[in-house]
PDB file of C-alpha atoms in Angstrom:
ATOM      1  CA  MET A   2       0.000   0.000   0.000  1.00  0.00           C
ATOM      2  CA  ARG A   3       1.317   3.435  -0.922  1.00  0.00           C
ATOM      3  CA  LYS A   4       1.883   6.015   1.780  1.00  0.00           C
ATOM      4  CA  LEU A   5       0.784   9.635   1.800  1.00  0.00           C
ATOM      5  CA  ILE A   6       3.694  11.801   2.971  1.00  0.00           C
ATOM      6  CA  MET A   7       3.465  15.493   3.737  1.00  0.00           C
ATOM      7  CA  TRP A   8       6.622  17.548   2.985  1.00  0.00           C
ATOM      8  CA  ASN A   9       6.848  21.193   3.977  1.00  0.00           C
ATOM      9  CA  LEU A  10       9.229  23.853   5.119  1.00  0.00           C
ATOM     10  CA  VAL A  11       7.998  25.436   8.317  1.00  0.00           C
ATOM     11  CA  THR A  12       9.212  28.262  10.538  1.00  0.00           C
ATOM     12  CA  LEU A  13      10.142  27.662  14.153  1.00  0.00           C
ATOM     13  CA  ASP A  14       6.811  29.239  15.163  1.00  0.00           C
ATOM     14  CA  GLY A  15       4.811  26.894  12.919  1.00  0.00           C
ATOM     15  CA  PHE A  16       4.045  28.938   9.798  1.00  0.00           C
ATOM     16  CA  PHE A  17       4.408  27.641   6.251  1.00  0.00           C
ATOM     17  CA  GLU A  18       4.028  31.087   4.708  1.00  0.00           C
ATOM     18  CA  GLY A  19       4.063  34.650   5.955  1.00  0.00           C
ATOM     19  CA  PRO A  20       1.005  36.901   6.317  1.00  0.00           C
ATOM     20  CA  LYS A  21       0.725  37.254   2.529  1.00  0.00           C
ATOM     21  CA  SER A  22       0.003  34.295   0.264  1.00  0.00           C
ATOM     22  CA  TRP A  23       3.241  32.811  -1.096  1.00  0.00           C
ATOM     23  CA  GLU A  24       5.406  34.871   1.276  1.00  0.00           C
ATOM     24  CA  ILE A  25       8.104  32.212   1.463  1.00  0.00           C
ATOM     25  CA  ASP A  26      11.302  34.230   0.995  1.00  0.00           C
ATOM     26  CA  TRP A  27      12.504  32.693   4.286  1.00  0.00           C
ATOM     27  CA  HIS A  28      13.036  29.370   2.414  1.00  0.00           C
ATOM     28  CA  GLU A  29      16.330  30.906   1.329  1.00  0.00           C
ATOM     29  CA  TYR A  30      17.588  30.622   4.925  1.00  0.00           C
ATOM     30  CA  VAL A  31      17.813  26.829   4.603  1.00  0.00           C
ATOM     31  CA  TRP A  32      18.096  26.254   0.869  1.00  0.00           C
ATOM     32  CA  GLY A  33      21.495  25.009  -0.217  1.00  0.00           C
ATOM     33  CA  ASP A  34      23.359  21.907  -1.338  1.00  0.00           C
ATOM     34  CA  GLU A  35      22.147  19.743   1.565  1.00  0.00           C
ATOM     35  CA  LEU A  36      18.450  20.506   1.139  1.00  0.00           C
ATOM     36  CA  GLU A  37      18.745  20.214  -2.636  1.00  0.00           C
ATOM     37  CA  ARG A  38      20.346  16.769  -2.256  1.00  0.00           C
ATOM     38  CA  PHE A  39      17.587  15.749   0.156  1.00  0.00           C
ATOM     39  CA  SER A  40      14.939  16.965  -2.303  1.00  0.00           C
ATOM     40  CA  ILE A  41      16.470  14.973  -5.160  1.00  0.00           C
ATOM     41  CA  GLU A  42      16.888  11.908  -2.926  1.00  0.00           C
ATOM     42  CA  GLN A  43      13.274  12.197  -1.771  1.00  0.00           C
ATOM     43  CA  SER A  44      11.983  12.612  -5.330  1.00  0.00           C
ATOM     44  CA  ARG A  45      13.054   9.057  -6.147  1.00  0.00           C
ATOM     45  CA  SER A  46      10.250   7.710  -3.940  1.00  0.00           C
ATOM     46  CA  ILE A  47       7.501  10.010  -5.273  1.00  0.00           C
ATOM     47  CA  GLY A  48       4.853   8.423  -7.469  1.00  0.00           C
ATOM     48  CA  ALA A  49       2.590  11.481  -7.554  1.00  0.00           C
ATOM     49  CA  LEU A  50       2.283  14.916  -5.984  1.00  0.00           C
ATOM     50  CA  VAL A  51      -0.947  16.006  -4.320  1.00  0.00           C
ATOM     51  CA  PHE A  52      -1.966  19.671  -4.108  1.00  0.00           C
ATOM     52  CA  GLY A  53      -4.793  21.914  -3.084  1.00  0.00           C
ATOM     53  CA  ARG A  54      -5.722  24.641  -5.568  1.00  0.00           C
ATOM     54  CA  ILE A  55      -3.690  27.541  -4.146  1.00  0.00           C
ATOM     55  CA  THR A  56      -0.456  25.564  -3.845  1.00  0.00           C
ATOM     56  CA  TYR A  57      -1.025  23.987  -7.240  1.00  0.00           C
ATOM     57  CA  GLN A  58      -1.410  27.375  -8.926  1.00  0.00           C
ATOM     58  CA  GLY A  59       1.709  28.761  -7.228  1.00  0.00           C
ATOM     59  CA  MET A  60       3.803  25.688  -7.982  1.00  0.00           C
ATOM     60  CA  ALA A  61       2.666  25.569 -11.615  1.00  0.00           C
ATOM     61  CA  SER A  62       3.478  29.232 -12.072  1.00  0.00           C
ATOM     62  CA  TYR A  63       6.941  28.832 -10.555  1.00  0.00           C
ATOM     63  CA  TRP A  64       8.178  25.450 -11.834  1.00  0.00           C
ATOM     64  CA  THR A  65       7.139  25.835 -15.467  1.00  0.00           C
ATOM     65  CA  SER A  66       9.679  28.652 -15.822  1.00  0.00           C
ATOM     66  CA  GLN A  67      12.569  26.929 -13.979  1.00  0.00           C
ATOM     67  CA  LYS A  68      15.458  24.776 -15.224  1.00  0.00           C
ATOM     68  CA  GLY A  69      17.461  21.963 -13.642  1.00  0.00           C
ATOM     69  CA  ASP A  70      16.919  18.503 -12.148  1.00  0.00           C
ATOM     70  CA  ILE A  71      14.284  19.513  -9.613  1.00  0.00           C
ATOM     71  CA  ALA A  72      12.356  21.558 -12.182  1.00  0.00           C
ATOM     72  CA  ASP A  73      12.480  18.646 -14.645  1.00  0.00           C
ATOM     73  CA  PHE A  74      11.104  16.371 -11.950  1.00  0.00           C
ATOM     74  CA  MET A  75       8.365  18.797 -10.855  1.00  0.00           C
ATOM     75  CA  ASN A  76       7.223  19.331 -14.428  1.00  0.00           C
ATOM     76  CA  SER A  77       7.121  15.626 -15.340  1.00  0.00           C
ATOM     77  CA  VAL A  78       5.891  13.837 -12.188  1.00  0.00           C
ATOM     78  CA  PRO A  79       2.186  12.947 -12.079  1.00  0.00           C
ATOM     79  CA  LYS A  80       0.214  15.547 -10.130  1.00  0.00           C
ATOM     80  CA  ILE A  81      -3.248  15.564  -8.607  1.00  0.00           C
ATOM     81  CA  VAL A  82      -4.962  18.825  -7.687  1.00  0.00           C
ATOM     82  CA  PHE A  83      -8.074  18.875  -5.520  1.00  0.00           C
ATOM     83  CA  SER A  84     -10.300  21.840  -6.308  1.00  0.00           C
ATOM     84  CA  ARG A  85     -13.965  22.677  -6.515  1.00  0.00           C
ATOM     85  CA  THR A  86     -13.291  25.933  -8.380  1.00  0.00           C
ATOM     86  CA  LEU A  87     -10.705  25.122 -11.078  1.00  0.00           C
ATOM     87  CA  SER A  88     -12.223  24.246 -14.429  1.00  0.00           C
ATOM     88  CA  LYS A  89      -9.022  22.667 -15.787  1.00  0.00           C
ATOM     89  CA  ALA A  90      -5.467  21.845 -14.760  1.00  0.00           C
ATOM     90  CA  GLU A  91      -2.943  22.833 -17.408  1.00  0.00           C
ATOM     91  CA  TRP A  92       0.395  22.021 -15.742  1.00  0.00           C
ATOM     92  CA  SER A  93       1.886  18.976 -17.460  1.00  0.00           C
ATOM     93  CA  ASN A  94       0.816  15.569 -16.204  1.00  0.00           C
ATOM     94  CA  THR A  95      -1.852  16.951 -13.818  1.00  0.00           C
ATOM     95  CA  ARG A  96      -5.245  15.461 -13.072  1.00  0.00           C
ATOM     96  CA  LEU A  97      -7.983  17.641 -11.587  1.00  0.00           C
ATOM     97  CA  VAL A  98     -10.182  16.025  -8.916  1.00  0.00           C
ATOM     98  CA  LYS A  99     -13.358  17.860  -7.977  1.00  0.00           C
ATOM     99  CA  GLY A 100     -14.769  15.047  -5.841  1.00  0.00           C
ATOM    100  CA  ASN A 101     -14.202  13.800  -2.324  1.00  0.00           C
ATOM    101  CA  ALA A 102     -10.510  14.040  -1.341  1.00  0.00           C
ATOM    102  CA  LYS A 103     -10.762  11.305   1.293  1.00  0.00           C
ATOM    103  CA  GLU A 104     -12.238   8.784  -1.153  1.00  0.00           C
ATOM    104  CA  GLU A 105      -9.717   9.640  -3.874  1.00  0.00           C
ATOM    105  CA  ILE A 106      -6.703   9.410  -1.524  1.00  0.00           C
ATOM    106  CA  LEU A 107      -7.926   6.065  -0.163  1.00  0.00           C
ATOM    107  CA  ARG A 108      -8.256   4.806  -3.745  1.00  0.00           C
ATOM    108  CA  LEU A 109      -4.803   6.109  -4.737  1.00  0.00           C
ATOM    109  CA  LYS A 110      -3.143   4.579  -1.676  1.00  0.00           C
ATOM    110  CA  LYS A 111      -4.426   1.144  -2.712  1.00  0.00           C
ATOM    111  CA  GLU A 112      -2.836   1.392  -6.157  1.00  0.00           C
ATOM    112  CA  PRO A 113       0.623  -0.099  -6.711  1.00  0.00           C
ATOM    113  CA  GLY A 114       3.507   2.300  -7.129  1.00  0.00           C
ATOM    114  CA  LYS A 115       5.639   4.835  -5.378  1.00  0.00           C
ATOM    115  CA  ASP A 116       4.361   6.998  -2.534  1.00  0.00           C
ATOM    116  CA  LEU A 117       2.117  10.045  -2.758  1.00  0.00           C
ATOM    117  CA  PHE A 118       3.502  13.348  -1.486  1.00  0.00           C
ATOM    118  CA  ILE A 119       1.603  16.469  -0.515  1.00  0.00           C
ATOM    119  CA  PHE A 120       3.538  19.733  -0.734  1.00  0.00           C
ATOM    120  CA  GLY A 121       2.257  22.973   0.797  1.00  0.00           C
ATOM    121  CA  SER A 122      -1.537  22.765   0.727  1.00  0.00           C
ATOM    122  CA  ALA A 123      -2.128  23.452   4.430  1.00  0.00           C
ATOM    123  CA  ASP A 124      -5.925  23.310   4.188  1.00  0.00           C
ATOM    124  CA  LEU A 125      -5.908  20.016   2.289  1.00  0.00           C
ATOM    125  CA  SER A 126      -3.184  18.631   4.579  1.00  0.00           C
ATOM    126  CA  SER A 127      -5.243  19.528   7.639  1.00  0.00           C
ATOM    127  CA  ALA A 128      -8.338  17.859   6.194  1.00  0.00           C
ATOM    128  CA  LEU A 129      -6.358  14.714   5.352  1.00  0.00           C
ATOM    129  CA  THR A 130      -4.747  14.750   8.814  1.00  0.00           C
ATOM    130  CA  ARG A 131      -8.196  14.878  10.445  1.00  0.00           C
ATOM    131  CA  GLU A 132      -9.182  11.860   8.334  1.00  0.00           C
ATOM    132  CA  GLY A 133      -6.069   9.970   9.448  1.00  0.00           C
ATOM    133  CA  LEU A 134      -4.774   9.656   5.890  1.00  0.00           C
ATOM    134  CA  ILE A 135      -1.265  11.129   6.231  1.00  0.00           C
ATOM    135  CA  ASP A 136       1.197   8.372   7.084  1.00  0.00           C
ATOM    136  CA  GLU A 137       4.335  10.455   7.500  1.00  0.00           C
ATOM    137  CA  TYR A 138       5.227  14.087   8.095  1.00  0.00           C
ATOM    138  CA  ARG A 139       8.515  15.413   6.738  1.00  0.00           C
ATOM    139  CA  LEU A 140       9.323  18.935   7.800  1.00  0.00           C
ATOM    140  CA  CYS A 141      12.303  21.196   7.402  1.00  0.00           C
ATOM    141  CA  VAL A 142      12.209  23.492  10.402  1.00  0.00           C
ATOM    142  CA  THR A 143      13.716  26.800   9.365  1.00  0.00           C
ATOM    143  CA  PRO A 144      15.555  28.885  11.979  1.00  0.00           C
ATOM    144  CA  VAL A 145      13.290  31.917  11.767  1.00  0.00           C
ATOM    145  CA  VAL A 146      10.344  33.224  13.792  1.00  0.00           C
ATOM    146  CA  LEU A 147       7.878  35.092  11.564  1.00  0.00           C
ATOM    147  CA  GLY A 148       5.455  36.099  14.301  1.00  0.00           C
ATOM    148  CA  ALA A 149       2.516  35.905  11.890  1.00  0.00           C
ATOM    149  CA  GLY A 150       1.434  33.972   8.846  1.00  0.00           C
ATOM    150  CA  THR A 151      -0.467  30.895   7.781  1.00  0.00           C
ATOM    151  CA  PRO A 152      -0.025  28.032  10.225  1.00  0.00           C
ATOM    152  CA  LEU A 153       0.947  24.698   8.755  1.00  0.00           C
ATOM    153  CA  PHE A 154      -1.377  22.845  11.106  1.00  0.00           C
ATOM    154  CA  LYS A 155      -4.938  24.066  11.461  1.00  0.00           C
ATOM    155  CA  THR A 156      -7.081  23.710  14.568  1.00  0.00           C
ATOM    156  CA  SER A 157      -8.206  20.145  15.149  1.00  0.00           C
ATOM    157  CA  PRO A 158     -10.304  18.525  17.855  1.00  0.00           C
ATOM    158  CA  ASP A 159      -7.891  15.592  17.969  1.00  0.00           C
ATOM    159  CA  ARG A 160      -4.329  15.131  19.090  1.00  0.00           C
ATOM    160  CA  LEU A 161      -2.110  13.088  16.826  1.00  0.00           C
ATOM    161  CA  ARG A 162       0.756  11.022  18.209  1.00  0.00           C
ATOM    162  CA  LEU A 163       3.865  10.859  16.039  1.00  0.00           C
ATOM    163  CA  LYS A 164       7.043   8.805  16.174  1.00  0.00           C
ATOM    164  CA  LEU A 165      10.311  10.531  15.242  1.00  0.00           C
ATOM    165  CA  THR A 166      12.158   8.438  12.656  1.00  0.00           C
ATOM    166  CA  GLU A 167      14.852  10.916  11.599  1.00  0.00           C
ATOM    167  CA  ALA A 168      16.317  14.246  12.633  1.00  0.00           C
ATOM    168  CA  ARG A 169      18.866  15.607  10.161  1.00  0.00           C
ATOM    169  CA  PRO A 170      20.499  18.929  11.038  1.00  0.00           C
ATOM    170  CA  LEU A 171      21.613  21.122   8.147  1.00  0.00           C
ATOM    171  CA  LYS A 172      24.611  23.438   8.073  1.00  0.00           C
ATOM    172  CA  SER A 173      22.155  26.287   7.441  1.00  0.00           C
ATOM    173  CA  GLY A 174      20.671  25.771  10.919  1.00  0.00           C
ATOM    174  CA  GLY A 175      17.544  24.077   9.642  1.00  0.00           C
ATOM    175  CA  VAL A 176      16.551  20.571  10.685  1.00  0.00           C
ATOM    176  CA  ILE A 177      14.803  17.958   8.567  1.00  0.00           C
ATOM    177  CA  LEU A 178      12.407  15.971  10.733  1.00  0.00           C
ATOM    178  CA  ARG A 179      10.584  12.797   9.772  1.00  0.00           C
ATOM    179  CA  TYR A 180       7.651  11.567  11.828  1.00  0.00           C
ATOM    180  CA  GLU A 181       5.455   8.525  11.328  1.00  0.00           C
ATOM    181  CA  THR A 182       1.821   8.762  12.321  1.00  0.00           C
ATOM    182  CA  GLN A 183       0.992   6.719  15.421  1.00  0.00           C
ATOM    183  CA  LYS A 184      -2.650   7.334  16.269  1.00  0.00           C
ATOM    184  CA  LYS A 185      -5.157   9.969  17.253  1.00  0.00           C
ATOM    185  CA  VAL A 186      -5.326  10.547  21.002  1.00  0.00           C
TER     186      VAL A 186
END
């Protein structure tokens, strides 16, 4: 069975973007050879990327104009965007899903193949977390406190127990953390 893995950069105070949409200039604080190598290494286990509409639109806008190994990967990997408002998905190799995210993710997880990864997409990630569908959380904690922004994790009535499986410090001061989902408490 395929896993659904969430990958995000997050500030020390828990934000995945600043107060304005796509305010992610702080990614530069941790980006470098180590994080690039990790990203390329991680891409080898990705069967498809999962996005909500806002992240999908930002990623499509950015990656279609970039060059290099990561850009080649992002532009060619299968992508699934969940949206009730998009009428079409034009980024290469993207499938638009307007239906129930839970049902579609459950179906996709049963298919053979490499794992599913969700990038950004805090609202979708929170919904999938509440449904117990995210199997692993991979975060790069960035050594910055924004003080305001969009929190990565939304309010939830449940606690979620996680098991740390890796902590990889970076020379930049960031730390890559990998957690497996244990159970809701």
